[in-house]
Every structure is written in C-alpha cells, then in structure tokens.
Coordinates of C-alpha atoms in Angstrom, one line a residue:
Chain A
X1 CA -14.8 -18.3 36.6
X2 CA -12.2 -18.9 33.8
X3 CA -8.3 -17.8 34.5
X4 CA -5.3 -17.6 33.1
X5 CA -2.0 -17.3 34.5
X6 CA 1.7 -16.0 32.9
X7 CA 3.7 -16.3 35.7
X8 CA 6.5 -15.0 33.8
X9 CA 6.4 -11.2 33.4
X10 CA 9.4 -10.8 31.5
X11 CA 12.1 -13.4 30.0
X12 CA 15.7 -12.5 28.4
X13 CA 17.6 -15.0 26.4
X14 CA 20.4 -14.9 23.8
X15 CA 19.6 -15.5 20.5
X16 CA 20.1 -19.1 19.7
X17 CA 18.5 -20.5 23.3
X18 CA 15.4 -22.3 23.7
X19 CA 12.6 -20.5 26.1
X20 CA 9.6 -21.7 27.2
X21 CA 6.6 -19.7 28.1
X22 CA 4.5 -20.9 30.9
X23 CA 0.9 -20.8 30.9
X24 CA -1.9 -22.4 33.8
X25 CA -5.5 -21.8 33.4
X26 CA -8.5 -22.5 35.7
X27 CA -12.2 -23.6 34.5
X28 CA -15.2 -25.2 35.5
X29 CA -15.6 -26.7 31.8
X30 CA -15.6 -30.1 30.5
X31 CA -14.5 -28.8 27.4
X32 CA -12.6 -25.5 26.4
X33 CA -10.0 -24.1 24.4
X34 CA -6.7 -22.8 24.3
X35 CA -4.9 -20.1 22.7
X36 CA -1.4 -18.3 21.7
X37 CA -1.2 -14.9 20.2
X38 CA 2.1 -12.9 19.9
X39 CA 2.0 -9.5 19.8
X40 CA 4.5 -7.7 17.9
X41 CA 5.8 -3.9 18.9
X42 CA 3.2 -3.0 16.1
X43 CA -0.1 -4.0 18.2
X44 CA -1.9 -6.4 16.1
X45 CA -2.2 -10.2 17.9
X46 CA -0.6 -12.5 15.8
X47 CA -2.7 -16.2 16.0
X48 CA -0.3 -18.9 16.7
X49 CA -2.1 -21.7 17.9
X50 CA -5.6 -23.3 18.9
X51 CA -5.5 -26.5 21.1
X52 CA -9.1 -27.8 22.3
X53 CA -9.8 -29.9 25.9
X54 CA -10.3 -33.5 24.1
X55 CA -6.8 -33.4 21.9
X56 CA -4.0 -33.6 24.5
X57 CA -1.1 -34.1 21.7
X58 CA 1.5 -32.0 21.6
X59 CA 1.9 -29.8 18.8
X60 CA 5.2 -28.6 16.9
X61 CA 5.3 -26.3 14.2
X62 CA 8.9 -25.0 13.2
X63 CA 10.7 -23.6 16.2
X64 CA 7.6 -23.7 17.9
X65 CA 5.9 -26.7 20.0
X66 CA 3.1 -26.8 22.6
X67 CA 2.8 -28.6 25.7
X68 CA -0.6 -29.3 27.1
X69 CA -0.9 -31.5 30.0
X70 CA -4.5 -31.2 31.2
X71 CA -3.3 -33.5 34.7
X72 CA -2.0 -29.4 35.6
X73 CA -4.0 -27.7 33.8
X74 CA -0.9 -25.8 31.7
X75 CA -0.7 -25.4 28.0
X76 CA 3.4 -24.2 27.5
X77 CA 5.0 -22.9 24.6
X78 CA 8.7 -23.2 23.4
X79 CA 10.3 -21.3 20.9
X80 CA 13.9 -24.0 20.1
X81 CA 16.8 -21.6 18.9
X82 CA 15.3 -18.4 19.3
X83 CA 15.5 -15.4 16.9
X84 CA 15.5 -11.8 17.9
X85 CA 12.5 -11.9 15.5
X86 CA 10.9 -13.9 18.7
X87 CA 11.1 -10.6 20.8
X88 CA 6.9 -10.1 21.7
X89 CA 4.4 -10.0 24.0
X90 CA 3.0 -13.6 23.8
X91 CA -0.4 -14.6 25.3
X92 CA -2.3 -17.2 26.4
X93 CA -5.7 -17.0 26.5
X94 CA -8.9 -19.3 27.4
X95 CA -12.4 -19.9 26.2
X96 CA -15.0 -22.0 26.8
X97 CA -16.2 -24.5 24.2
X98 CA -19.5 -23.7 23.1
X99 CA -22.4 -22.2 19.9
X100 CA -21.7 -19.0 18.7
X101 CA -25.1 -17.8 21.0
X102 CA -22.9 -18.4 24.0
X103 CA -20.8 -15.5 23.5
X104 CA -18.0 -17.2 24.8
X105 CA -15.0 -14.8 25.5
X106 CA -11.7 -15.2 25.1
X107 CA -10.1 -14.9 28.6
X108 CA -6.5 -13.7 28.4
X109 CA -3.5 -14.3 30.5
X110 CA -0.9 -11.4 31.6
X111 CA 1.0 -11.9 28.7
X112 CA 5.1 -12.4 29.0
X113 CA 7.4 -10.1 27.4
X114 CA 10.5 -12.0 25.3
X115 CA 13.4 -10.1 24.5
X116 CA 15.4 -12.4 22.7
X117 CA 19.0 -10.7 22.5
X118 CA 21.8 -10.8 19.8
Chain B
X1 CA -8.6 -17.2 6.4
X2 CA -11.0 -14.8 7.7
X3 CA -10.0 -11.1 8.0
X4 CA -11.3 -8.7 10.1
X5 CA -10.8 -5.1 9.3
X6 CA -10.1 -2.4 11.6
X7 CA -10.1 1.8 11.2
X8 CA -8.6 3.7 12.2
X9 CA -5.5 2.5 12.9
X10 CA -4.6 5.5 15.3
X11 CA -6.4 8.2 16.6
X12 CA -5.5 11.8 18.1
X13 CA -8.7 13.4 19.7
X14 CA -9.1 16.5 21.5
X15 CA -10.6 16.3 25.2
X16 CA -14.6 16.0 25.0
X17 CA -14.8 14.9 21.3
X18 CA -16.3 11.9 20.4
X19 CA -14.2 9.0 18.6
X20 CA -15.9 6.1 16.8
X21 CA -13.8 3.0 15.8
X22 CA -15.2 0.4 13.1
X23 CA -14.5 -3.2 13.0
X24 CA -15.4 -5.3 9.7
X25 CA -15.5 -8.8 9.1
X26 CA -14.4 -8.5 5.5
X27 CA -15.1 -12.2 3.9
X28 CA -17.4 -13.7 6.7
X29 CA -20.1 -12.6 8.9
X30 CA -19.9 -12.4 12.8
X31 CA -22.9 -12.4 14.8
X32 CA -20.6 -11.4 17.6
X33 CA -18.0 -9.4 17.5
X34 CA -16.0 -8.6 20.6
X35 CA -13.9 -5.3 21.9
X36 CA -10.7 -4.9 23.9
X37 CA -8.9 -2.7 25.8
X38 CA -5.4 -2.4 26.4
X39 CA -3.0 -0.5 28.7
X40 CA 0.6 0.1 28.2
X41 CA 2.4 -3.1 29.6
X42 CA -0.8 -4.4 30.3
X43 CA -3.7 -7.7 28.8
X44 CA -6.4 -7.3 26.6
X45 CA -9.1 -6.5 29.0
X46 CA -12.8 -7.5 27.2
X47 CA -14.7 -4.4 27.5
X48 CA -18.1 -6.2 25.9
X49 CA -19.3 -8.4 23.4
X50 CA -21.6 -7.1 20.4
X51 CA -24.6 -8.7 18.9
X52 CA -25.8 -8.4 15.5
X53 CA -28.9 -6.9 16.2
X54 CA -29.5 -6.5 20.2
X55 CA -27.8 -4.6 22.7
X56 CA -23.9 -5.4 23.6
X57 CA -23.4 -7.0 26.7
X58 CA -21.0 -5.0 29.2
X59 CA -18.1 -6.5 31.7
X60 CA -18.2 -5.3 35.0
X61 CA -17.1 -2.1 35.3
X62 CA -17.5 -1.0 31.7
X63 CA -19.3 2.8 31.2
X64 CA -22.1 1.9 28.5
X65 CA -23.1 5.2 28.2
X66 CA -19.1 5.9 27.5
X67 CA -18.6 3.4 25.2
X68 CA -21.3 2.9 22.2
X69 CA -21.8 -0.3 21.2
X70 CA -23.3 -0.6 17.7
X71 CA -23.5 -4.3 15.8
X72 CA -26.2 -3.2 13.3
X73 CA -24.8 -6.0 10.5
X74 CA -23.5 -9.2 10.5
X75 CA -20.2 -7.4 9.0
X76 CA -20.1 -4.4 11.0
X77 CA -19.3 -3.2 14.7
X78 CA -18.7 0.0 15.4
X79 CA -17.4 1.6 19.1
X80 CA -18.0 4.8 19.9
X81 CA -16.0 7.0 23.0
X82 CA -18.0 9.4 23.8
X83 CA -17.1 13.0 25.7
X84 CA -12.9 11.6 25.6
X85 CA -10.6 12.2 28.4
X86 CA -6.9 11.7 28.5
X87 CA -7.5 8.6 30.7
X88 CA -9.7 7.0 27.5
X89 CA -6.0 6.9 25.8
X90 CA -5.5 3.3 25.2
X91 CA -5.3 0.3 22.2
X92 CA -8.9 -0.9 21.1
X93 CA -9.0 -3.7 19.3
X94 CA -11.8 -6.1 18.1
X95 CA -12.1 -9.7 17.5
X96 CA -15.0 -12.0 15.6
X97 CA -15.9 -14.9 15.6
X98 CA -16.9 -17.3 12.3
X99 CA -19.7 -19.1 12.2
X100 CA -18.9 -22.8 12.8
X101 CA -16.0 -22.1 13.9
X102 CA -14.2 -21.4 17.7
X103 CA -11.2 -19.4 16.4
X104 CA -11.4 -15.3 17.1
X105 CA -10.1 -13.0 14.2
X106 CA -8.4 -9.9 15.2
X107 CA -8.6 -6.6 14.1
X108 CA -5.1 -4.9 13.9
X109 CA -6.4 -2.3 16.5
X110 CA -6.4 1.6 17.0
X111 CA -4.5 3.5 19.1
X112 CA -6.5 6.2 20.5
X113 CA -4.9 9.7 22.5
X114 CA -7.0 12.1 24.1
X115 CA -5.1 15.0 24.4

C-alpha cells in the first residue's frame, strides 16, 4: 500500500525565514510520482510541483525548491524568505506511475499547516 | 492548462434532501475523474474514482448507495448525497486526469452544510 507522511502538523516562522516541509512516502512501485499542492484558506489545491521516480534532480522555482532523495524515500519542500502570503496547508501526495485504465489515485499526506508571521 | 470546473461552490441543505455536485473538465476530456472528502483540519480522503461509462469504484468504507456516482461523459462527473445529515457536512472536491498525461486537475471544491 502507498503512504505518505507529514510529520509536521503545524510550523510557525517569522516572515523572512526559510522553512522546510518534510515529506516520506512508502511504495511497492518501481516508478511513481510525487506531488505538492497548497491549499489556501479559500479551499481550492493550488498545484505546485510534479517530480517523477527516474528524475532525482532537485528542483527550484523562485522561493521555492524540492528535495527528493529516493536513498529515504522523502521529497522536501523549502519555501527561502518566506512571505505571510506562504501561510497554507501544503500537501504531499503520491501516485503510482501508470495508463489512465489504472486509475491510479493520488494518495495524500496529512498535510502541514504554515503560518508564516509578520 | 487544463481546467476543471466545479458547482457549486457552497452548499446549504436541509436534513434529508438530496445534494448533487458537478465536476467538468472544461477544455479536455477525463475518462476518470476522482472525488474527495475533506474534514476541517483534516486530508483529502478519496471517496472513489469515476469512469466514463461504468460504475465508480468505492474506497473502503465509502456508502455507494449515499453517494451517487455518475461519469456519464468524458466531461462530466456528477456526485450526488443522498438523504443529508449534519455529519455529510464537509469540502468535496474533484480531480481529473488528462489523457497522456499523470498530472490531476482540481476542481475548486464545494462546501456542503447539512443543517
């Protein structure tokens, strides 16, 4: 069975600081993919990134940059100088890799709160 | 990028009344679409995932008979709640998948009360 696991239920910073945002998974697959949403006080899950099992670069975009290090099975995320624009619900989430007949569900983590304080 | 369209957006439904949600893929089709649940301070919890043109397929735990499944185009999903209860108060959302393609879309979602 696919998991994924926020250990961080809730993280405070001052505006300015740089948080990361752990996330470990679990799966039986050869070949999978990863996920970040945000989700805003408004609901909707805002995409952030994809990462698939064969590309183990790490990604930066902005303030924002990806870790994935398959050796521990963790994809991290860190936000560099956050805003208070930051403050979310961010998730990481799993699926496997797969055709569309597959189904293939998304599997997502417990999601961590960021308050990022002014 | 694709869009996947959501209504309502929110929701207030008297006790025992049915509530039916749609989810669109507006500029692609989806062969399978996908609905979630969400609790206050809690995941997105799959509820099932709906075929275009066969019978959604139900996580563990999930009433079928509670919540209608329809997927009867490649652009349209629809969830029904039937007979509401308070405890059916939650955020739905749904999510679909392109063709060729192993991104989800999400809907913006629907906040649904049962008072």
């Amino acid at each position: 069975a696919q998991k994924v696991t926020q250990a961080q239920t809730e993280i405070s910073v001052v505006e300015k600081e740089d948080v990361t945002l752990d996330c470990v998974y679990e799966t039986r697959d050869t070949t999978y993919y990863l996920f970040w949403y945000k989700q805003p006080p408004s609901g909707e899950l805002v995409f952030l990134i994809r990462r698939n099992s064969f590309d183990e670069q790490n990604e930066i975009s902005g303030r924002y940059s990806w870790n994935f290090q398959k050796s521990t099975s963790s994809f991290n995320f860190t936000i560099t100088a956050s805003q208070v624009v930051d403050s979310a619900v961010y998730f990481c989430a799993l699926s496997s890799w797969g055709p569309m007949e597959y189904g293939n569900k998304l599997v997502f983590g417990a999601g961590t709160i960021l308050r990022v304080k002014s | 990028g694709a869009v996947v369209s959501q209504h309502p957006s929110w929701v207030i439904c008297k006790s025992g009344t049915s509530v039916k949600i749609e989810c669109r893929s507006l500029d692609f089709q989806a062969t399978t679409m996908f609905w979630y649940r969400q609790f206050p301070k809690q995941s997105l919890m799959l509820m099932a995932t709906s075929n275009e043109g066969s019978k959604a397929t139900y996580e563990q735990g999930v009433e079928k008979d509670k919540f209608l499944i329809n997927h009867a185009s490649l652009t349209l999903s629809t969830l029904t709640v039937t007979s509401a209860h308070p405890e059916d108060s939650s955020f739905y959302i749904c999510s679909a998948r392109e063709p060729n393609d192993y991104g989800y879309t999400f809907g913006s979602g629907t906040r649904l009360t049962v008072v």
